[in-house]
Short mmCIF file of C-alpha atoms in Angstrom, two decimals:
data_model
loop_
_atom_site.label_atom_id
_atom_site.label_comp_id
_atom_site.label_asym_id
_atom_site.label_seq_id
_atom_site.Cartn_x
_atom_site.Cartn_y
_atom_site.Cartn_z
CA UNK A 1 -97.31 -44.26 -39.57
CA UNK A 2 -95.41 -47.12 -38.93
CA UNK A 3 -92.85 -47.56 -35.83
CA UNK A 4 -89.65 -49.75 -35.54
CA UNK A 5 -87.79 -50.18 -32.26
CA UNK A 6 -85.16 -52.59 -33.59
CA UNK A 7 -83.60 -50.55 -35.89
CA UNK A 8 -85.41 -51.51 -38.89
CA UNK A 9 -85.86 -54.81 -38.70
CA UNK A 10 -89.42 -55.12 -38.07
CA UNK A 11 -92.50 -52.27 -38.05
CA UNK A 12 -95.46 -51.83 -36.18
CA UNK A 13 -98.58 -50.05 -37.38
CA UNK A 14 -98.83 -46.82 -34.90
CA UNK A 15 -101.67 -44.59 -35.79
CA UNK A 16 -104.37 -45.36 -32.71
CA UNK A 17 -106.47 -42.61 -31.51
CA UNK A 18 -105.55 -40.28 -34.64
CA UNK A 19 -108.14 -38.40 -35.99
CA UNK A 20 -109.20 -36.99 -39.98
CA UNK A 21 -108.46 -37.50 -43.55
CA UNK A 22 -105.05 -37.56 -44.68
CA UNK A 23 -103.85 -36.42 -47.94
CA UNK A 24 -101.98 -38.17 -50.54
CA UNK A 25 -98.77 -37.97 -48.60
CA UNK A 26 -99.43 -37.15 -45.10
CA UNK A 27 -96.85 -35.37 -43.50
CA UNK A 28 -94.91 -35.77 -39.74
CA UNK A 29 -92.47 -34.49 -37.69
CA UNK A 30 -90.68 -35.19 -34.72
CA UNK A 31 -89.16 -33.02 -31.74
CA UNK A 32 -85.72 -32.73 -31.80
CA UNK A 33 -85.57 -31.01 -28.57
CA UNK A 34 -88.02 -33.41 -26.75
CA UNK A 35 -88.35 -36.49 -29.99
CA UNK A 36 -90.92 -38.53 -27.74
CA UNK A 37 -93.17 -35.56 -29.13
CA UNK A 38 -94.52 -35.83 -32.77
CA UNK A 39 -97.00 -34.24 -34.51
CA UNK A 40 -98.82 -35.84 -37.78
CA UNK A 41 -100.90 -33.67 -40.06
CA UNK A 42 -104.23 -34.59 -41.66
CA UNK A 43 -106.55 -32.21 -41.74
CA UNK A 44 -106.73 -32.38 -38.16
CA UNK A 45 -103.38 -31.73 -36.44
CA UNK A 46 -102.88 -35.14 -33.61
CA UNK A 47 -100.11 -35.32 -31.16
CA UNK A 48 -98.35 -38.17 -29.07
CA UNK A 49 -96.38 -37.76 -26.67
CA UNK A 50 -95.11 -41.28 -26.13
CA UNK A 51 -93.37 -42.17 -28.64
CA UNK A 52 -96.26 -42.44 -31.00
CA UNK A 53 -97.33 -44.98 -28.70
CA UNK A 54 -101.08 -43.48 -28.99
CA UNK A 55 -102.26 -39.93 -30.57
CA UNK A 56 -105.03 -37.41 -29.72
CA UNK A 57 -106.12 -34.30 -32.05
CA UNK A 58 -105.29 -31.00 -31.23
CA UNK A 59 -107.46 -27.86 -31.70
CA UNK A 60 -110.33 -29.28 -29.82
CA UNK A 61 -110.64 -32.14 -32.51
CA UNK A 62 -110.76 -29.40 -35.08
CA UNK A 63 -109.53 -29.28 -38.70
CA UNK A 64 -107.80 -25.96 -39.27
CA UNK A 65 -109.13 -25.28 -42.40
CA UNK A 66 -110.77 -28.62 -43.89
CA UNK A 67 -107.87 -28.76 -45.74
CA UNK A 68 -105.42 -31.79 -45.63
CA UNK A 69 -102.52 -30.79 -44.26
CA UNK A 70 -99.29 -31.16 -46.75
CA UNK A 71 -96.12 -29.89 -44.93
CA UNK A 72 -94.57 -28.98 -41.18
CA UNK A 73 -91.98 -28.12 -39.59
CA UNK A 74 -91.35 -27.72 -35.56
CA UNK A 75 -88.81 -25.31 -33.86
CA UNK A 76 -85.74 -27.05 -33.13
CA UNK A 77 -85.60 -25.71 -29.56
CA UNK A 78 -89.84 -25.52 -28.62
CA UNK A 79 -91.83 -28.79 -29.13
CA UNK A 80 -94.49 -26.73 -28.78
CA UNK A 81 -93.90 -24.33 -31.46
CA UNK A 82 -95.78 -25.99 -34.37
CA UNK A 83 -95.97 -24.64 -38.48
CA UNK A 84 -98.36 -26.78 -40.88
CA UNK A 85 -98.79 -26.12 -44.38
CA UNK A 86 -102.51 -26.66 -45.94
CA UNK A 87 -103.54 -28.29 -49.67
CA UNK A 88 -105.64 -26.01 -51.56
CA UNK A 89 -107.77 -29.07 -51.76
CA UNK A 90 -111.43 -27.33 -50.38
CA UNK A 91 -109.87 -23.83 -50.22
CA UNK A 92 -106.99 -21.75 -51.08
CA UNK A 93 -103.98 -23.23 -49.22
CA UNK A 94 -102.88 -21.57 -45.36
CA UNK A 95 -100.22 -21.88 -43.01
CA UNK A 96 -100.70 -22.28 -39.38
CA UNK A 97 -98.54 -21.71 -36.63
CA UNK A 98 -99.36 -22.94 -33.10
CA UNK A 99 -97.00 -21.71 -30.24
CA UNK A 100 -98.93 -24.27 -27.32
CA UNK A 101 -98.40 -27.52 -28.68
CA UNK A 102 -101.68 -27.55 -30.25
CA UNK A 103 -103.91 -26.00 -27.88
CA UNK A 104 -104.63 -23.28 -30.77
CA UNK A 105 -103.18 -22.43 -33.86
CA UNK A 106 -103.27 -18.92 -35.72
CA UNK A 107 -103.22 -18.37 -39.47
CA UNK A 108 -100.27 -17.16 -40.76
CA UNK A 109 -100.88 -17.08 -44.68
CA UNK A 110 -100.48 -13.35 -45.00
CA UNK A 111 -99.37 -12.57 -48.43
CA UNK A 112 -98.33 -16.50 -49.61
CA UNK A 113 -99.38 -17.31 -52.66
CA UNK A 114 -102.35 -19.93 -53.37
CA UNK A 115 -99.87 -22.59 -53.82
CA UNK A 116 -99.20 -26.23 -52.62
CA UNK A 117 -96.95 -25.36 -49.83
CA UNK A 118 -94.88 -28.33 -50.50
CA UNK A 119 -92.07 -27.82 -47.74
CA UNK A 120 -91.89 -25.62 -44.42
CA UNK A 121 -87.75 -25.15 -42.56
CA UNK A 122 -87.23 -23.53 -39.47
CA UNK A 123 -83.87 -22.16 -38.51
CA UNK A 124 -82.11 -24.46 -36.10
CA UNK A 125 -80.71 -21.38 -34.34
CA UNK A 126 -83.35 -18.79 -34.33
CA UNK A 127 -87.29 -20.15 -34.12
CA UNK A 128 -88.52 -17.00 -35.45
CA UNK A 129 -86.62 -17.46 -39.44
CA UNK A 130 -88.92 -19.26 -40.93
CA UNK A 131 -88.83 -20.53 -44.90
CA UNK A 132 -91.54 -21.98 -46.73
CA UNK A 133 -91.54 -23.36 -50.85
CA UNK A 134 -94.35 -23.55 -53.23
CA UNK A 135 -95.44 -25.58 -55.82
CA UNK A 136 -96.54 -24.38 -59.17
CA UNK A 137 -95.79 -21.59 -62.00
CA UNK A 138 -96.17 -17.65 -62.12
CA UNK A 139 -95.48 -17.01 -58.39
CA UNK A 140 -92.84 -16.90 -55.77
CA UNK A 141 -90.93 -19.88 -55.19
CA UNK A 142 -89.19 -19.44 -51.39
CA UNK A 143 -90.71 -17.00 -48.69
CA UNK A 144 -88.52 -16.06 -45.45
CA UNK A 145 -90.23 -14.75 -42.54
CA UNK A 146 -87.99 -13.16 -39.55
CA UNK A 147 -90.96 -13.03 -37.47
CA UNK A 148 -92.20 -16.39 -36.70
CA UNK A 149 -94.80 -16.07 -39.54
CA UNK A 150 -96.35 -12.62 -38.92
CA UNK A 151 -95.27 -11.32 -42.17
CA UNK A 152 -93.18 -12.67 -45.45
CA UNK A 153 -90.67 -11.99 -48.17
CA UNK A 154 -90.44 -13.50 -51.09
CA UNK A 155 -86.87 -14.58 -52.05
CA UNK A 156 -87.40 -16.69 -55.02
CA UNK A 157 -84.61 -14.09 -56.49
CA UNK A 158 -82.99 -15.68 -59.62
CA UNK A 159 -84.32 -19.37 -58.80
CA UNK A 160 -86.17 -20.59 -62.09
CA UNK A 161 -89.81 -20.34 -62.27
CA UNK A 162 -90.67 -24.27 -61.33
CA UNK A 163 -92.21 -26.26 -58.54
CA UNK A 164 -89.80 -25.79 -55.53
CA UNK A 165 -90.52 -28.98 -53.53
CA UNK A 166 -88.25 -28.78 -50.33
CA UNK A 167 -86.05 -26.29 -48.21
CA UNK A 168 -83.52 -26.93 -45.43
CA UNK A 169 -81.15 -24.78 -43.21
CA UNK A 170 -77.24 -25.69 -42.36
CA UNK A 171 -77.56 -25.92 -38.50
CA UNK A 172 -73.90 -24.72 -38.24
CA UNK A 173 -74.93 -22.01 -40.70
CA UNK A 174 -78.36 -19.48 -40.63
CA UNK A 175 -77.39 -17.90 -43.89
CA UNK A 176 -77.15 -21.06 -45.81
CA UNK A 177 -80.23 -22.39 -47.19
CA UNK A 178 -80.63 -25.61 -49.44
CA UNK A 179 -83.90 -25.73 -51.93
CA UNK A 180 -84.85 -28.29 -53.89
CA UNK A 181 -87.02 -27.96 -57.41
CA UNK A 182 -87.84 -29.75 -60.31
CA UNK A 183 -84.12 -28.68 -61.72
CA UNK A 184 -81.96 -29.80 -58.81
CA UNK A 185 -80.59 -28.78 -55.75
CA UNK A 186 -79.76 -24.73 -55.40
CA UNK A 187 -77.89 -22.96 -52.17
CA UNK A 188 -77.84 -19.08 -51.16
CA UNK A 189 -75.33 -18.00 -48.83
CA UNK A 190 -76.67 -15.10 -47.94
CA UNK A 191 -79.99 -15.91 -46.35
CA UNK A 192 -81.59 -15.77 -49.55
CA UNK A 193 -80.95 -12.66 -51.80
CA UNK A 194 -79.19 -15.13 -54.34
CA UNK A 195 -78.88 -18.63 -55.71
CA UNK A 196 -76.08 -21.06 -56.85
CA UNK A 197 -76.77 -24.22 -58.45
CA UNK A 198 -75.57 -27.26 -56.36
CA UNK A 199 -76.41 -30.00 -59.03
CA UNK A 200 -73.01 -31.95 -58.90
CA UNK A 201 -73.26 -35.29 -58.74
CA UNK A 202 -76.57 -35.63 -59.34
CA UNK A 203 -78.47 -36.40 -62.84
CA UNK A 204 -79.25 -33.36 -65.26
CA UNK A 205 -82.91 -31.91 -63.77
CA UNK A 206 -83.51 -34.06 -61.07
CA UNK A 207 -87.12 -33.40 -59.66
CA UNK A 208 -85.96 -33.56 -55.86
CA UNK A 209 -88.13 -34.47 -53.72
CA UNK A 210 -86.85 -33.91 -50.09
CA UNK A 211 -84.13 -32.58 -48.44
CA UNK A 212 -82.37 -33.85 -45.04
CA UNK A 213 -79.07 -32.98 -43.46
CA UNK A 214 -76.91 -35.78 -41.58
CA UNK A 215 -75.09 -33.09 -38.72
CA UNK A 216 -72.82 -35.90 -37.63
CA UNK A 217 -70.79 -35.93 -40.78
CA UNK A 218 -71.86 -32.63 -42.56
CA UNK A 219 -73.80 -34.58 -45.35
CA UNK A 220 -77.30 -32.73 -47.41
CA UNK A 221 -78.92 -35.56 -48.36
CA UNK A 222 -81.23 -35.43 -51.43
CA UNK A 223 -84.29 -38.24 -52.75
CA UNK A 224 -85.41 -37.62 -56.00
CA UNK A 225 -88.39 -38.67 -58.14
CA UNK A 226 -87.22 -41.66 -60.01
CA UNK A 227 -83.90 -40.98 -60.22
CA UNK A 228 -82.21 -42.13 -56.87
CA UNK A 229 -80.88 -40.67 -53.50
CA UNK A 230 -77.97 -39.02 -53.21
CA UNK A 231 -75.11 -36.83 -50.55
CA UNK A 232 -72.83 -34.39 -50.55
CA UNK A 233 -71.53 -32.67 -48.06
CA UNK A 234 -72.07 -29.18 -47.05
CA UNK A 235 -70.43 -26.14 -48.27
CA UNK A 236 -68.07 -24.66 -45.15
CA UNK A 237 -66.23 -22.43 -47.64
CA UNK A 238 -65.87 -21.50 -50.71
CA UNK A 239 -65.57 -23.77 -53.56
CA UNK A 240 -65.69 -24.73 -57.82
CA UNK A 241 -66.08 -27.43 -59.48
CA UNK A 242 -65.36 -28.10 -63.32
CA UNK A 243 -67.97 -29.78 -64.82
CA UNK A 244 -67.13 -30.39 -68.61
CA UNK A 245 -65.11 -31.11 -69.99
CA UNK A 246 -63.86 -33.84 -67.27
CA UNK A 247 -62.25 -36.33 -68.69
CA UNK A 248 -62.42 -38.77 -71.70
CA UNK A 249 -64.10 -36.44 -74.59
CA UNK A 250 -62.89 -35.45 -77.71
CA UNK A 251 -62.72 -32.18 -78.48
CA UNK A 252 -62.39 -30.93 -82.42
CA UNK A 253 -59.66 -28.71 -83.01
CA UNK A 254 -60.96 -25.07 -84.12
CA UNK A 255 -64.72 -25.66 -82.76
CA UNK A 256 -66.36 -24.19 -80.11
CA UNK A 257 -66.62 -26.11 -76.81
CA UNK A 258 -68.15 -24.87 -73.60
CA UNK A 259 -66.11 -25.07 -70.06
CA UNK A 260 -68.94 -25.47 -67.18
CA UNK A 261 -68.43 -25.08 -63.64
CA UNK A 262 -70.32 -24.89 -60.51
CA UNK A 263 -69.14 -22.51 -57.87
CA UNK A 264 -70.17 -21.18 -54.47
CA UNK A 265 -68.86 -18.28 -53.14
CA UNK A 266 -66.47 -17.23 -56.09
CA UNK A 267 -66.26 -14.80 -57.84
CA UNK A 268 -63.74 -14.60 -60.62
CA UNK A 269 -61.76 -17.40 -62.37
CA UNK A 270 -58.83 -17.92 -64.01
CA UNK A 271 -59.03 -20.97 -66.94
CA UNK A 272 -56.24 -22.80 -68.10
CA UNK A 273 -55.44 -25.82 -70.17
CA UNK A 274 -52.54 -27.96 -70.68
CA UNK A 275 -51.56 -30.86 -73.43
CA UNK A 276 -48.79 -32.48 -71.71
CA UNK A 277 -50.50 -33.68 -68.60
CA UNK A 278 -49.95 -30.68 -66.47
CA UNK A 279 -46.52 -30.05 -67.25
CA UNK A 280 -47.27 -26.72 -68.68
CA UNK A 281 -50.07 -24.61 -68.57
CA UNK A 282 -51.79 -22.15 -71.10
CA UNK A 283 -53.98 -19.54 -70.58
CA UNK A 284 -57.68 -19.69 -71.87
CA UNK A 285 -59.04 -16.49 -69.87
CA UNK A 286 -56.91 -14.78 -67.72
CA UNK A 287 -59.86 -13.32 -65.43
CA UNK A 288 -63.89 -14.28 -66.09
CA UNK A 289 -66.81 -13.69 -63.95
CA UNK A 290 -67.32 -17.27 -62.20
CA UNK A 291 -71.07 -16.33 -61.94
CA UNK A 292 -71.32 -16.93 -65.54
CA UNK A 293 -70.48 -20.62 -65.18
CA UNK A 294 -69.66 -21.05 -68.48
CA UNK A 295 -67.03 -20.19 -71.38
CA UNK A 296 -66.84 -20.63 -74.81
CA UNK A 297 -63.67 -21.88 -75.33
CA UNK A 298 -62.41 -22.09 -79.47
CA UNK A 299 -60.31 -24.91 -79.57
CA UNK A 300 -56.51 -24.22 -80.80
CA UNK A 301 -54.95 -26.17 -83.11
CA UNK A 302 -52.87 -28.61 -80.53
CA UNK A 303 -53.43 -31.84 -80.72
CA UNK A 304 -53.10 -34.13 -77.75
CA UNK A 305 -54.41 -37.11 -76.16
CA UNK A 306 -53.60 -35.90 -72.33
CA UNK A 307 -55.70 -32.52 -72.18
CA UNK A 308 -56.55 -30.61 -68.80
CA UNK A 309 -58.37 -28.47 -67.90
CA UNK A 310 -58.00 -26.10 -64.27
CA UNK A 311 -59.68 -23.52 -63.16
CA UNK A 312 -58.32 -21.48 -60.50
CA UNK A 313 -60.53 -19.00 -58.00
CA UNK A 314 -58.57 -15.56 -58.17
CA UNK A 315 -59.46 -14.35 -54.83
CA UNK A 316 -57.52 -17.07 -53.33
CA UNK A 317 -55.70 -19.56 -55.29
CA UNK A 318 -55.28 -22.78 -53.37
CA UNK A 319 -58.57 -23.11 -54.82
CA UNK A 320 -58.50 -24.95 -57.86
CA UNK A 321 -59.89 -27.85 -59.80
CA UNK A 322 -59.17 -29.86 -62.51
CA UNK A 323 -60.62 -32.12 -64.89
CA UNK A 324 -60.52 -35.81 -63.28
CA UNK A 325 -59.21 -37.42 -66.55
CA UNK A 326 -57.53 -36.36 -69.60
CA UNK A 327 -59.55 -35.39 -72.74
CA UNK A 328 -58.50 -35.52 -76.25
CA UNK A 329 -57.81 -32.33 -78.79
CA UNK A 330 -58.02 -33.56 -82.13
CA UNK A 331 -58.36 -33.26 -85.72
CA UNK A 332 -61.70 -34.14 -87.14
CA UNK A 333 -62.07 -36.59 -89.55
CA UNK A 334 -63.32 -37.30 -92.58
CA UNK A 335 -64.70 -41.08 -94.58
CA UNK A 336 -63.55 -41.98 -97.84
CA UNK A 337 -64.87 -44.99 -99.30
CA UNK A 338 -62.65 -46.59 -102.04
CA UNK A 339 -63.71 -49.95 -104.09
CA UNK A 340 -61.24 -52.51 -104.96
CA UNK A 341 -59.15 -51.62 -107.94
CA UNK A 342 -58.31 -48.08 -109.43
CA UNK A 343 -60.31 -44.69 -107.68
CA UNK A 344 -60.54 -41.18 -108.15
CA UNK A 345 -59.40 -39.47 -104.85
CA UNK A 346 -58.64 -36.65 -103.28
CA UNK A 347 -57.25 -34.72 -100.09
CA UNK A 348 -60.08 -33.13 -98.31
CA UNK A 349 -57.81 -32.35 -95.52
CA UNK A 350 -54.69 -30.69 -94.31
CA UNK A 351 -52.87 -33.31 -92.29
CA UNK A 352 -49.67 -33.86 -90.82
CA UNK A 353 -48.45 -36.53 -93.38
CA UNK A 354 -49.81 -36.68 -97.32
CA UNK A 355 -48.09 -39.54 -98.16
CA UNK A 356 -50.08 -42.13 -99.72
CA UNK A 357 -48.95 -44.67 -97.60
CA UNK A 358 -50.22 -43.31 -94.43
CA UNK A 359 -53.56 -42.11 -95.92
CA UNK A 360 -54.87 -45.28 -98.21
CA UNK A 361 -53.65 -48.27 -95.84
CA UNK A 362 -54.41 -50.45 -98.87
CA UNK A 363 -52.96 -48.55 -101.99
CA UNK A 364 -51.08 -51.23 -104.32
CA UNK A 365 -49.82 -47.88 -106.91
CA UNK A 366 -48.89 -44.40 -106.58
CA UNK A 367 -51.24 -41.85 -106.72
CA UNK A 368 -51.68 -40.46 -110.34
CA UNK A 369 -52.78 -36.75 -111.33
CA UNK A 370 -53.17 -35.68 -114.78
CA UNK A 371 -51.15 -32.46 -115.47
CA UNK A 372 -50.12 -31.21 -119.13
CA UNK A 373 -51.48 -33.61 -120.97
CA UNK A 374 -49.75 -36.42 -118.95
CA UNK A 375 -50.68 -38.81 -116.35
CA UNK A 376 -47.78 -38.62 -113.04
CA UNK A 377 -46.99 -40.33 -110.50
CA UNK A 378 -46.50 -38.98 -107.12
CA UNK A 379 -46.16 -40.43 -103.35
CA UNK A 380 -47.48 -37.35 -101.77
CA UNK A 381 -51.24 -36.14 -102.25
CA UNK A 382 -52.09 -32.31 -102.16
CA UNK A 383 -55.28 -30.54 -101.40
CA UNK A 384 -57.62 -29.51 -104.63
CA UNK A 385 -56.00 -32.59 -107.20
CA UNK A 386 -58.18 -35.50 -107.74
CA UNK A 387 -55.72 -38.72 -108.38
CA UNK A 388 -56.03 -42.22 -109.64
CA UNK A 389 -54.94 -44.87 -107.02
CA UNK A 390 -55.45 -48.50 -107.45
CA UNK A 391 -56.37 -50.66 -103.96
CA UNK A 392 -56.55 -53.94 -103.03
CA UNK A 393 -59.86 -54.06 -100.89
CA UNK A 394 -63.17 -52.23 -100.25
CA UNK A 395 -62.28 -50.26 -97.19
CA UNK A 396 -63.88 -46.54 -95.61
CA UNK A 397 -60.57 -44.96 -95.21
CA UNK A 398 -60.72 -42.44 -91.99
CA UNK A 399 -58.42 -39.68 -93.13
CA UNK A 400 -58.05 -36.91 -89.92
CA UNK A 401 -56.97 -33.06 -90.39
CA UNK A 402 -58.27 -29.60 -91.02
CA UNK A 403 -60.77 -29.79 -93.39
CA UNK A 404 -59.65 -27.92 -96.39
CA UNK A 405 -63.17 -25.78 -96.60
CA UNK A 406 -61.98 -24.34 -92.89
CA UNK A 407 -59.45 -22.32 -94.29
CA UNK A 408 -61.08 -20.56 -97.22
CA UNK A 409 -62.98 -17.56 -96.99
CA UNK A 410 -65.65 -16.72 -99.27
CA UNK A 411 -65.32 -13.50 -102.05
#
């Protein structure tokens, strides 16, 4: 442990009279009710009470299990109220709780699972809710105990089966809880029965590492592995978020795209879009479960380059989102290379102008089709005729429109 008393500028090395083997990542904590108190785990538990000035084991010098300790957390209200988490380095893994600063320390395991217990929260309103994550595959995830540790609950619930790496409480709020896994960032708002993905902002499965919450400005700050730190703030009601599309894709007219969202607290939607910027809206779904967060959304035949998307929360309507940016709704399109000098085309597409002009930039002729034993000439192509046109370059002519095939059915 290293110390700074000028705000950063410089450290100090801080670890004399502290006793044991530390583990990889050796964990600490600090008193918020009395923070000249901190505890720092090995596999013997030490304790300063000066500021980390100097530290002395607790337990009589004694490791609580031999194993290296991996996680704690300390009542927000007791310095003296004390949970450490164990590596199932020499052992299976444990959790402690002391209730005398250190004096002693009882074994709370119970029924956890034999699992790194990566992360340990207590509520910053009530001592006795305790949460602790685990590590691993196959088991529970997130355990709640109402009782200061004398019993658990597993309330992994619909979390995915993956290492769950930290856990935090909202001090303004008991029911909501913020995890952290090898996914992202998920929040229950009801003390744990259920789950919400809170991955905005953040890169697709970030392995989070640790959770903290700034109380001053209502920010849940996240640190990944490898991929950055990030903040958001707290959820104080309820809210959705669209997620794609968002702004600047292009969507192909008459193919499936999928509208995601993230929500908390919702739970039906209404979806709209609009191709004038807003100006008028069309309905996609006119009620959908918002716990599904995603539709599948067949894209209608209107083009436009100033697409929107909202989504509007049914059970109260002032809260809505929309897309930050206009995306497109277009035809797709199709290459056609043609060689200087006469070619055999076609039109593979139904488009909004055939004329021969607007297709093949760099026709010098008409467009000729053979019919009744006679070459003619025409300025307008049609789908299913192959034609002669002469051109004065090579060129890969982009010609956009419903593809012919997408309107025949088979027999």
């Amino acid at each position: 442990i290293r110390k700074s008393t000028n705000r950063g500028s410089s450290f100090t090395l801080s670890t004399s009279g502290m006793a044991g083997t530390a583990g990889f990542v050796a964990p600490y904590v600090l008193s918020p009710s009395q923070p000249h108190i901190l505890y720092s785990g090995r596999d013997i538990i030490n304790k300063s009470t000066n500021n980390a000035g100097n530290w002395f084991p607790t337990n009589n010098n004694n490791a609580l299990d031999g194993n290296p300790a991996v996680s704690m957390a300390i009542s927000y209200t007791n310095s003296d109220t004390l949970y450490v988490g164990t590596s199932p380095v020499f052992s299976r893994a444990r959790l402690f709780r002391t209730t005398n600063g250190g004096t002693s320390w009882t074994n709370i395991t119970g029924t956890l699972p034999d699992r790194y217990p990566l992360d340990i929260a207590v509520d910053p309103s009530n001592s006795r809710n305790v949460y602790v994550v685990f590590g691993g595959f196959g088991t529970g995830h997130v355990y709640k105990s109402t009782n200061a540790g004398n019993s658990w609950n597993d309330i992994t619930s619909n979390l995915p089966d993956i290492p769950t790496s930290a856990v935090i409480v909202d001090p303004n709020n008991s029911s909501y809880i913020y995890v952290g896994n090898d996914f992202g960032v998920y929040l229950s708002t009801n003390g744990g029965l259920s789950w919400n993905e809170f991955q905005y902002g953040m890169p697709e499965a970030s392995i989070v590492i640790d959770l903290s919450i700034s109380p001053q400005n209502r920010m849940l700050r996240v640190a990944t592995h490898g991929s950055g730190v990030y903040e958001r703030k707290l959820v104080d009601a309820p809210a959705i978020t669209l997620l794609s599309p968002n702004g600047g894709e292009f969507l192909e007219i008459h193919t499936v795209q999928k509208i995601r969202w993230e929500q908390i607290l919702v739970d039906s939607v209404r979806i709209e879009y609009s191709t004038d910027a807003g100006s008028t809206w069309s309905v996609i779904a006119q009620k959908y479960t918002a716990l599904v967060p995603t539709y599948d959304w067949f894209v209608p035949e209107t083009p436009s380059s100033q697409a929107i998307l909202q989504i509007t929360n049914l059970g109260n309507t002032s809260i809505v989102d929309q897309t930050d940016g206009y995306f497109t709704i277009g035809y797709p399109s199709v290459s056609v290379l043609v060689n200087r000098g006469w070619n055999i085309v076609s039109l593979p597409s139904y488009v909004p102008d055939s004329s021969v002009t607007a297709l093949y930039h760099n026709s010098i002729s008409p467009a000729y089709m053979y019919r009744n034993g006679e070459y003619i000439d025409t300025t307008l192509l049609s789908g299913g005729i192959g034609y002669w046109l002469k051109v004065s370059n090579v060129k890969n002519i982009s010609i956009s429109g419903l593809l012919i095939e997408s309107r025949t059915i088979e027999v």
